[in-house]
Short mmCIF file of C-alpha atoms in Angstrom, two decimals:
data_model
loop_
_atom_site.label_atom_id
_atom_site.label_comp_id
_atom_site.label_asym_id
_atom_site.label_seq_id
_atom_site.Cartn_x
_atom_site.Cartn_y
_atom_site.Cartn_z
CA MET A 1 -3.75 59.98 52.73
CA ASN A 2 -6.68 58.11 51.25
CA PRO A 3 -8.12 55.88 54.00
CA LEU A 4 -8.29 53.06 51.45
CA PHE A 5 -4.52 52.80 51.39
CA ARG A 6 -3.88 53.21 55.09
CA MET A 7 -2.70 49.78 56.14
CA HIS A 8 -2.80 48.12 59.50
CA PRO A 9 -0.13 49.97 61.51
CA ASP A 10 1.85 46.79 62.16
CA GLY A 11 1.58 45.45 58.63
CA THR A 12 1.20 41.67 58.82
CA ALA A 13 4.01 41.01 61.28
CA SER A 14 4.21 40.91 65.05
CA ARG A 15 7.18 40.63 67.33
CA ALA A 16 6.52 36.92 67.72
CA SER A 17 6.21 36.28 63.99
CA ARG A 18 9.47 38.15 63.37
CA VAL A 19 11.33 36.00 65.90
CA PHE A 20 9.68 32.92 64.36
CA GLY A 21 10.76 34.11 60.91
CA LEU A 22 14.38 34.51 62.01
CA VAL A 23 14.46 31.07 63.63
CA LEU A 24 12.90 29.66 60.47
CA LEU A 25 15.53 31.34 58.31
CA VAL A 26 18.27 29.67 60.34
CA ALA A 27 16.41 26.34 60.20
CA VAL A 28 16.14 26.60 56.40
CA ALA A 29 19.89 27.29 56.16
CA VAL A 30 20.71 24.30 58.39
CA PHE A 31 18.26 22.16 56.41
CA LEU A 32 19.91 23.12 53.12
CA ALA A 33 23.31 22.21 54.57
CA VAL A 34 21.97 18.82 55.70
CA ALA A 35 20.10 18.11 52.45
CA LEU A 36 22.72 19.34 49.98
CA VAL A 37 26.04 18.71 51.76
CA ILE A 38 25.96 16.68 54.97
CA SER A 39 23.60 13.85 53.95
CA PRO A 40 25.27 11.22 51.79
CA PRO A 41 24.66 10.91 48.04
CA ASP A 42 22.89 7.74 46.95
CA SER A 43 26.05 6.10 45.63
CA GLY A 44 29.05 4.07 46.74
CA PRO A 45 28.88 1.01 49.01
CA ASN A 46 25.76 2.29 50.82
CA ALA A 47 23.85 3.09 47.65
CA SER A 48 20.25 1.98 47.33
CA GLU A 49 19.11 -0.18 44.43
CA ASN A 50 18.22 3.04 42.61
CA SER A 51 21.77 4.49 42.95
CA MET A 52 20.51 8.00 42.34
CA GLY A 53 23.68 9.72 43.37
CA ASP A 54 23.11 13.40 44.17
CA LEU A 55 19.74 13.29 42.49
CA VAL A 56 18.29 11.77 45.67
CA ARG A 57 18.61 15.20 47.33
CA ILE A 58 15.66 16.59 45.42
CA MET A 59 13.49 14.24 47.45
CA TYR A 60 14.26 16.26 50.61
CA VAL A 61 12.44 19.20 49.04
CA HIS A 62 9.86 17.45 46.83
CA VAL A 63 8.28 15.29 49.55
CA PRO A 64 8.18 18.07 52.21
CA VAL A 65 6.48 20.59 49.89
CA ALA A 66 3.95 17.88 48.95
CA VAL A 67 3.26 17.23 52.65
CA ALA A 68 2.83 20.98 53.15
CA CYS A 69 0.26 21.20 50.36
CA TYR A 70 -1.72 18.29 51.85
CA THR A 71 -1.60 20.07 55.20
CA ALA A 72 -2.73 23.35 53.68
CA PHE A 73 -5.74 21.79 51.95
CA PHE A 74 -6.61 19.85 55.11
CA VAL A 75 -6.69 23.14 57.03
CA THR A 76 -8.88 24.64 54.28
CA ALA A 77 -11.32 21.72 54.61
CA VAL A 78 -11.44 21.91 58.42
CA ALA A 79 -11.86 25.70 58.35
CA SER A 80 -14.61 25.32 55.73
CA VAL A 81 -16.53 22.89 57.95
CA ALA A 82 -15.99 25.22 60.92
CA TYR A 83 -17.34 28.12 58.86
CA LEU A 84 -20.45 26.17 57.86
CA VAL A 85 -21.07 25.32 61.53
CA ARG A 86 -20.14 28.61 63.17
CA ARG A 87 -20.63 31.12 60.32
CA SER A 88 -17.84 33.31 61.65
CA GLU A 89 -15.63 35.31 59.32
CA GLY A 90 -12.34 34.10 60.82
CA TRP A 91 -12.84 30.52 59.60
CA ASP A 92 -13.59 31.73 56.11
CA LEU A 93 -10.45 33.84 56.02
CA LEU A 94 -8.38 30.95 57.37
CA ALA A 95 -9.73 28.63 54.67
CA ALA A 96 -8.96 31.18 51.96
CA ALA A 97 -5.43 31.87 53.21
CA SER A 98 -4.61 28.17 53.51
CA ALA A 99 -5.92 27.35 50.04
CA GLU A 100 -3.71 30.03 48.51
CA VAL A 101 -0.61 28.88 50.37
CA GLY A 102 -1.55 25.30 49.40
CA VAL A 103 -1.67 26.23 45.73
CA VAL A 104 1.86 27.67 45.99
CA PHE A 105 3.09 24.43 47.60
CA THR A 106 1.29 22.33 44.95
CA VAL A 107 3.02 24.25 42.17
CA LEU A 108 6.35 23.66 43.98
CA THR A 109 5.53 19.96 44.29
CA LEU A 110 4.81 19.66 40.56
CA ALA A 111 7.88 21.71 39.65
CA THR A 112 10.35 19.79 41.83
CA GLY A 113 8.79 16.51 40.77
CA SER A 114 9.09 17.47 37.15
CA VAL A 115 12.79 18.17 37.49
CA TRP A 116 13.30 14.90 39.33
CA GLY A 117 11.24 13.01 36.75
CA HIS A 118 13.14 14.55 33.87
CA ILE A 119 16.39 13.13 35.16
CA ALA A 120 15.30 9.94 36.92
CA TRP A 121 12.44 8.77 34.73
CA GLY A 122 13.45 10.48 31.51
CA THR A 123 10.38 12.70 31.12
CA TRP A 124 9.25 16.12 32.40
CA TRP A 125 5.63 15.06 32.50
CA GLU A 126 3.68 11.82 32.23
CA TRP A 127 -0.08 11.25 32.47
CA ASP A 128 0.50 9.03 35.43
CA PRO A 129 -2.25 8.72 38.09
CA ARG A 130 -0.24 10.56 40.78
CA LEU A 131 0.75 13.38 38.45
CA THR A 132 -2.68 13.66 36.88
CA SER A 133 -4.54 13.71 40.19
CA THR A 134 -2.10 16.29 41.57
CA LEU A 135 -2.69 18.49 38.54
CA LEU A 136 -6.41 18.10 39.04
CA MET A 137 -5.98 19.09 42.69
CA LEU A 138 -4.14 22.23 41.61
CA ILE A 139 -6.84 23.15 39.09
CA VAL A 140 -9.62 22.59 41.62
CA TYR A 141 -7.98 24.82 44.23
CA ILE A 142 -7.24 27.51 41.68
CA GLY A 143 -10.98 27.25 40.92
CA TYR A 144 -11.67 27.71 44.62
CA LEU A 145 -9.61 30.93 44.61
CA ALA A 146 -11.31 32.08 41.41
CA LEU A 147 -14.71 31.50 43.01
CA ARG A 148 -13.67 33.69 45.92
CA GLY A 149 -12.70 36.38 43.46
CA ALA A 150 -15.97 36.10 41.56
CA VAL A 151 -18.48 36.64 44.39
CA LEU A 152 -18.78 40.17 45.76
CA ASP A 153 -20.99 39.61 48.79
CA PRO A 154 -18.69 38.44 51.63
CA VAL A 155 -21.35 36.22 53.23
CA VAL A 156 -22.41 34.51 49.97
CA ARG A 157 -18.74 34.12 49.04
CA ALA A 158 -17.88 32.56 52.39
CA ARG A 159 -20.76 30.05 52.16
CA ARG A 160 -20.05 28.96 48.59
CA ALA A 161 -16.28 28.84 49.18
CA ALA A 162 -16.81 26.68 52.29
CA VAL A 163 -18.80 24.12 50.30
CA VAL A 164 -16.17 24.04 47.53
CA GLY A 165 -13.32 24.02 50.07
CA LEU A 166 -14.83 20.96 51.68
CA VAL A 167 -15.72 19.08 48.47
CA ALA A 168 -12.32 19.82 46.89
CA PHE A 169 -10.59 17.94 49.70
CA ALA A 170 -12.10 14.67 48.46
CA ASN A 171 -9.35 14.60 45.85
CA VAL A 172 -6.48 14.82 48.36
CA PRO A 173 -6.64 11.19 49.60
CA ILE A 174 -7.00 10.13 45.95
CA VAL A 175 -3.75 11.96 45.19
CA HIS A 176 -2.02 10.29 48.10
CA TYR A 177 -3.23 6.73 47.40
CA SER A 178 -3.08 6.98 43.61
CA VAL A 179 0.32 5.28 43.67
CA ASP A 180 -1.23 2.24 45.36
CA TRP A 181 -4.56 2.19 43.54
CA TRP A 182 -3.35 2.50 39.98
CA ARG A 183 -0.27 1.68 37.97
CA GLY A 184 2.00 4.54 37.11
CA ILE A 185 5.56 5.75 36.75
CA HIS A 186 5.60 7.42 40.18
CA GLN A 187 7.14 5.44 43.02
CA PRO A 188 4.91 4.23 45.89
CA ALA A 189 5.23 5.64 49.40
CA THR A 190 8.62 5.58 51.10
CA ILE A 191 7.84 6.95 54.57
CA SER A 192 4.05 6.96 55.01
CA ARG A 193 4.01 3.22 55.66
CA LEU A 194 4.67 0.86 58.54
CA ASP A 195 8.15 -0.08 57.38
CA PRO A 196 9.74 3.08 55.89
CA THR A 197 12.20 2.21 53.13
CA ILE A 198 14.67 4.90 54.04
CA ASP A 199 17.03 5.19 56.99
CA GLY A 200 20.02 6.98 58.46
CA LEU A 201 20.90 10.52 57.40
CA LYS A 202 18.61 10.27 54.37
CA LEU A 203 15.63 9.70 56.68
CA PHE A 204 16.81 12.52 58.95
CA ALA A 205 17.12 14.93 56.01
CA LEU A 206 13.63 14.00 54.80
CA MET A 207 12.01 14.38 58.24
CA PHE A 208 13.89 17.63 58.87
CA GLY A 209 12.71 18.88 55.49
CA MET A 210 9.10 18.07 56.35
CA LEU A 211 9.41 19.90 59.67
CA VAL A 212 10.86 22.96 57.91
CA ALA A 213 8.18 22.87 55.19
CA ILE A 214 5.38 22.75 57.78
CA ALA A 215 7.05 25.61 59.66
CA VAL A 216 7.30 27.65 56.44
CA TYR A 217 3.62 26.89 55.84
CA VAL A 218 2.76 28.18 59.35
CA TRP A 219 4.87 31.32 58.86
CA LEU A 220 3.27 32.04 55.51
CA MET A 221 -0.16 31.44 57.02
CA VAL A 222 0.44 33.92 59.85
CA HIS A 223 1.08 36.61 57.27
CA ARG A 224 -1.45 35.53 54.71
CA PHE A 225 -4.22 35.25 57.30
CA ARG A 226 -3.52 38.73 58.65
CA LEU A 227 -3.41 40.12 55.12
CA GLU A 228 -6.77 38.47 54.38
CA PHE A 229 -8.16 39.97 57.58
CA VAL A 230 -6.93 43.45 56.72
CA ARG A 231 -8.33 43.04 53.20
CA ALA A 232 -11.76 42.16 54.61
CA ARG A 233 -11.64 45.31 56.75
CA LEU A 234 -10.60 47.33 53.72
CA GLU A 235 -13.48 45.84 51.74
CA GLU A 236 -15.96 47.02 54.40
CA GLN A 237 -14.28 50.39 54.58
CA GLY A 238 -14.30 50.59 50.80
CA LEU A 239 -18.11 50.34 50.77
CA ASP A 240 -18.46 53.14 53.28
CA THR A 241 -15.99 55.29 51.37
CA ALA A 242 -17.83 54.65 48.09
CA LEU A 243 -21.09 55.58 49.78
CA ALA A 244 -19.65 58.82 51.07
CA GLU A 245 -18.11 59.66 47.69
CA ARG A 246 -21.28 58.93 45.72
CA ARG A 247 -23.27 61.00 48.21
CA ALA A 248 -20.89 63.89 47.85
CA GLU A 249 -21.09 63.57 44.06
CA ALA A 250 -24.87 63.51 44.14
CA GLU A 251 -24.96 66.53 46.39
CA THR A 252 -22.71 68.62 44.17
CA ALA A 253 -24.45 67.46 40.99
CA SER A 254 -28.06 68.00 41.94
CA GLY A 255 -27.63 70.71 44.53
CA ALA A 256 -30.51 70.64 47.02
CA ASN A 257 -31.82 67.18 46.31
CA PRO A 258 -29.22 64.53 47.27
CA VAL A 259 -31.49 61.49 47.18
CA THR A 260 -32.54 61.02 43.57
CA ALA A 261 -33.78 57.83 42.03
CA PRO A 262 -30.69 56.25 40.45
CA LYS A 263 -30.59 55.84 36.70
CA GLY A 264 -30.88 52.30 35.41
CA ALA A 265 -32.24 51.03 38.73
CA SER A 266 -35.48 49.73 37.35
CA MET B 1 -22.07 55.03 57.98
CA ASP B 2 -22.45 57.99 60.35
CA VAL B 3 -23.65 60.14 57.52
CA ASN B 4 -27.39 60.51 57.08
CA THR B 5 -28.37 57.61 59.34
CA ASP B 6 -32.09 58.44 59.14
CA GLY B 7 -32.10 58.35 55.32
CA PRO B 8 -32.97 55.38 53.13
CA ASP B 9 -30.80 52.26 53.05
CA ASP B 10 -28.02 53.21 50.69
CA ARG B 11 -27.38 49.59 49.70
CA ASP B 12 -30.92 49.00 48.53
CA LEU B 13 -31.79 50.54 45.18
CA GLU B 14 -35.49 49.71 45.64
CA ASP B 15 -35.44 51.77 48.80
CA GLY B 16 -34.21 54.82 46.88
CA GLY B 17 -30.57 54.09 47.76
CA LEU B 18 -27.69 55.49 45.77
CA ASP B 19 -26.41 53.63 42.74
CA LEU B 20 -22.83 52.82 43.67
CA THR B 21 -21.88 51.43 40.28
CA PRO B 22 -19.02 53.43 38.77
CA ARG B 23 -20.65 55.86 36.39
CA THR B 24 -19.83 55.76 32.72
CA PRO B 25 -22.57 57.27 30.62
CA PRO B 26 -24.97 56.20 29.29
CA ALA B 27 -25.63 54.50 32.59
CA GLY B 28 -28.56 52.20 31.66
CA ALA B 29 -26.96 50.64 28.57
CA ALA B 30 -23.60 50.12 30.22
CA VAL B 31 -25.05 48.36 33.24
CA GLY B 32 -27.10 46.02 31.03
CA ARG B 33 -24.12 45.19 28.84
CA THR B 34 -21.83 44.61 31.83
CA ARG B 35 -24.34 42.22 33.36
CA SER B 36 -24.78 40.14 30.22
CA MET B 37 -21.01 40.21 29.61
CA ARG B 38 -20.44 38.99 33.15
CA ARG B 39 -22.98 36.20 32.65
CA TRP B 40 -21.38 35.07 29.39
CA GLY B 41 -17.96 35.38 30.99
CA ALA B 42 -19.09 33.11 33.80
CA VAL B 43 -20.51 30.59 31.32
CA GLY B 44 -17.25 30.71 29.38
CA VAL B 45 -15.18 30.06 32.47
CA LEU B 46 -17.49 27.20 33.45
CA VAL B 47 -17.29 25.61 30.01
CA GLY B 48 -13.51 25.99 30.04
CA LEU B 49 -13.27 24.40 33.48
CA VAL B 50 -15.51 21.48 32.46
CA ALA B 51 -13.34 20.96 29.36
CA VAL B 52 -10.14 20.95 31.45
CA VAL B 53 -11.61 18.53 33.99
CA ALA B 54 -12.93 16.26 31.21
CA PHE B 55 -9.53 16.27 29.50
CA VAL B 56 -7.74 15.43 32.74
CA ALA B 57 -10.31 12.75 33.56
CA VAL B 58 -9.87 11.10 30.14
CA GLN B 59 -6.10 11.19 30.59
CA ALA B 60 -6.52 9.69 34.06
CA ARG B 61 -8.57 6.82 32.61
CA GLY B 62 -5.72 6.08 30.24
CA ALA B 63 -3.31 6.41 33.09
CA SER B 64 -5.15 3.76 35.11
CA LEU B 65 -4.08 1.26 32.41
CA TYR B 66 -0.71 2.89 32.38
CA TYR B 67 1.34 -0.21 31.59
CA ARG B 68 1.21 -3.96 31.13
CA ASN B 69 3.64 -6.12 33.04
CA ALA B 70 5.95 -8.37 31.02
CA ASP B 71 3.95 -11.51 31.92
CA GLU B 72 0.67 -9.86 30.89
CA ALA B 73 2.19 -8.58 27.65
CA VAL B 74 3.25 -12.11 26.78
CA ALA B 75 -0.11 -13.61 27.74
CA GLN B 76 -1.97 -11.01 25.66
CA ARG B 77 0.40 -11.13 22.71
CA GLU B 78 -2.30 -12.35 20.31
CA SER B 79 -4.89 -9.73 21.20
CA LEU B 80 -2.33 -6.90 21.37
CA GLY B 81 -1.05 -7.54 17.85
CA ARG B 82 0.88 -4.46 16.71
CA ASP B 83 -0.97 -2.17 19.14
CA ARG B 84 1.09 0.41 20.93
CA PHE B 85 1.28 -0.06 24.70
CA ARG B 86 3.61 0.39 27.66
CA LEU B 87 5.58 -2.58 28.90
CA GLN B 88 6.81 -2.77 32.48
CA GLY B 89 9.54 -5.04 33.76
CA VAL B 90 12.85 -5.15 35.55
CA VAL B 91 15.95 -4.91 33.36
CA VAL B 92 17.77 -8.23 33.57
CA GLY B 93 21.41 -8.50 32.54
CA GLU B 94 23.49 -6.07 30.52
CA SER B 95 22.13 -4.46 27.41
CA VAL B 96 23.71 -4.93 24.00
CA ASP B 97 24.04 -2.18 21.44
CA ASP B 98 23.65 -3.72 17.97
CA GLY B 99 24.36 -0.49 16.11
CA ASN B 100 20.87 0.87 15.64
CA ALA B 101 19.11 -0.31 18.78
CA LYS B 102 19.76 -1.13 22.40
CA VAL B 103 18.68 -4.68 23.14
CA PHE B 104 17.94 -5.88 26.66
CA GLN B 105 15.65 -8.20 28.62
CA VAL B 106 12.92 -7.10 30.99
CA ALA B 107 11.25 -9.57 33.33
CA TYR B 108 8.23 -9.68 35.56
CA ARG B 109 6.97 -12.65 37.58
CA GLY B 110 9.45 -14.90 35.88
CA VAL B 111 8.41 -14.00 32.34
CA SER B 112 10.98 -12.09 30.32
CA VAL B 113 10.67 -10.11 27.11
CA THR B 114 13.41 -8.92 24.78
CA VAL B 115 13.19 -5.18 24.20
CA ARG B 116 14.72 -3.52 21.16
CA HIS B 117 14.91 0.15 22.01
CA THR B 118 15.71 2.97 19.65
CA GLY B 119 16.03 6.43 21.14
CA LYS B 120 17.23 8.01 24.33
CA GLU B 121 17.47 6.25 27.64
CA PRO B 122 17.24 7.96 31.04
CA ALA B 123 20.35 8.42 33.16
CA LEU B 124 19.08 5.95 35.74
CA PHE B 125 18.73 3.09 33.24
CA LYS B 126 20.59 0.08 34.58
CA PRO B 127 20.16 -3.64 35.20
CA GLY B 128 18.04 -4.36 38.27
CA LEU B 129 15.79 -1.31 37.97
CA PRO B 130 12.25 -1.45 36.59
CA VAL B 131 11.56 0.33 33.31
CA VAL B 132 8.49 1.25 31.32
CA ALA B 133 9.06 0.92 27.57
CA GLU B 134 6.62 2.36 25.06
CA GLY B 135 6.14 0.61 21.74
CA SER B 136 4.65 -2.57 20.29
CA TRP B 137 5.39 -6.23 19.62
CA ASN B 138 7.37 -6.71 16.42
CA ALA B 139 5.70 -8.38 13.41
CA ALA B 140 6.76 -11.85 14.50
CA GLY B 141 5.68 -11.17 18.09
CA THR B 142 9.09 -12.20 19.39
CA GLU B 143 10.51 -8.89 20.54
CA PHE B 144 9.16 -5.61 21.85
CA ASP B 145 10.09 -2.61 19.66
CA SER B 146 10.34 0.43 21.88
CA ASP B 147 11.01 4.06 21.00
CA ARG B 148 10.40 5.61 24.40
CA LEU B 149 11.99 4.38 27.58
CA LEU B 150 11.27 5.54 31.14
CA VAL B 151 12.88 4.31 34.33
CA LYS B 152 10.38 3.51 37.06
CA HIS B 153 12.66 3.85 40.08
CA THR B 154 11.60 2.22 43.32
CA GLU B 155 10.63 3.58 46.71
CA ASP B 156 13.57 1.86 48.44
CA TYR B 157 16.28 4.26 49.58
CA LYS B 158 17.94 1.88 52.03
CA LYS B 159 21.26 0.24 51.26
CA ALA B 160 20.71 -2.19 48.40
CA ASP B 161 20.43 -5.83 49.40
CA THR B 162 21.61 -8.68 47.23
CA GLY B 163 20.53 -7.00 44.04
CA ASP B 164 18.20 -9.74 42.91
CA TYR B 165 15.36 -7.33 42.73
CA GLU B 166 12.79 -9.54 41.00
CA GLN B 167 12.89 -12.26 43.65
CA GLN B 168 12.71 -9.83 46.52
CA HIS B 169 9.87 -7.71 45.20
CA PRO B 170 7.45 -10.12 43.56
CA ASP B 171 4.47 -8.01 44.59
CA ARG B 172 6.04 -4.68 43.74
CA VAL B 173 3.25 -3.55 41.43
CA PRO B 174 -0.39 -4.53 41.73
CA ALA B 175 -1.59 -7.29 39.43
CA ASN B 176 -3.89 -6.28 36.62
CA ASP B 177 -7.29 -7.26 38.03
CA ALA B 178 -8.86 -8.06 34.69
CA ASP B 179 -6.03 -9.91 33.03
CA SER B 180 -3.87 -11.51 35.68
CA ASP B 181 -4.24 -15.22 36.24
CA THR B 182 -1.46 -15.43 38.80
CA ASP B 183 -2.35 -15.90 42.44
CA PRO B 184 -1.01 -12.97 44.46
CA THR B 185 -1.21 -15.00 47.65
CA GLN B 186 1.58 -17.23 46.38
CA ALA B 187 3.98 -14.35 46.31
CA PRO B 188 5.92 -13.75 49.52
CA SER B 189 5.13 -10.41 51.15
CA ARG B 190 7.36 -7.40 51.25
CA GLY B 191 8.19 -8.00 54.90
CA GLU B 192 10.05 -11.19 54.06
CA ARG B 193 12.84 -9.40 52.25
CA PRO B 194 15.93 -11.21 53.55
CA ASP B 195 18.50 -8.45 53.76
CA ALA B 196 16.33 -5.53 54.76
CA SER B 197 17.97 -3.91 57.75
#
């Protein structure tokens, strides 16, 4: 088998991550039961002023995935700083993995919010400060990933990505506080305040959802980080393999003289 | 890397290293074209990115003046004329359907405006909830003609209190710095909500 395609013998999983994955699967199932069935709809005598009915349940997914994307980008920023200080490959790979997982969570945040907005507000999309800044955050982190794909030298890539990974985080607090700083259609904070405006089973479902989303983030990160690590090894191996192949080619092509001045090198 | 360790550095072309670029003849021309294509590609991506960021930034500037509260809309009636803008206020009382429009009152800081809305309304539309209506003052400046209506639901998911939303949330949205002449310190704070449990 071509050494390029020989993967890490254990793939990206370990015994611990498998157990974690199983526990997480059960937790997700229990969470869905709490969010979709056990927690009360926002109607009847205990309804809030919004009286959202079953629509309130989308919050138990929307807010947790948003918290997960903040967490992911925070980890990218911290890992970027750590890389700039320590210059060790691990921090760079951690930053990259977290940014990618964060992008997935950001897309989920925008998608779930859009569905919620379509029904509650009456529009799929609005150029509201929260929505606009979130979209900008998504674009910036996609740019971060594109930058990583555009630089071939691993050391140059790591350095540039670390600077972008750090600078990009400046937008995250803007996203969070946009609902307080500017007027918009999006509601202000419900839980990240001194007097949360949610209680009972609704609060439990929301907190449980956030715990599950963070756990899903961690699980994804375990695998994504290992994959990134294996890819870095493959990249190194790929260079050696290319060297060996080109050398073999050169030897067969020019017979006795393997080291010839390459064409187009000047 | 075990192969030919005493040879030249393979990664350095100047040092007589091997050209590792995939070979598609004629080598010289192809490499030159690829490089310039890559450069133009990078410039293209950069220009595209700048355009996207500029577009989003312009939209965000508009979004920062997302709506005018009912009291501001009334105060600025002269200068607004027939300009299109978004009006924010809490729906007060039941709405009346006069055949071709839905007519209802929105209020903010004690100032109410009659809205004449033609078009769809969101499922959450109901008295007591804030809405953002898009449209303009009518010719006489007496009513707001709206053709797009959004519900701005609140952040409160606790059991509803007395339902008199306006009185309990006087500081619900920030005052417009430039235009507001009301003193925010006169408004009771959120913490004084009577029925909050």
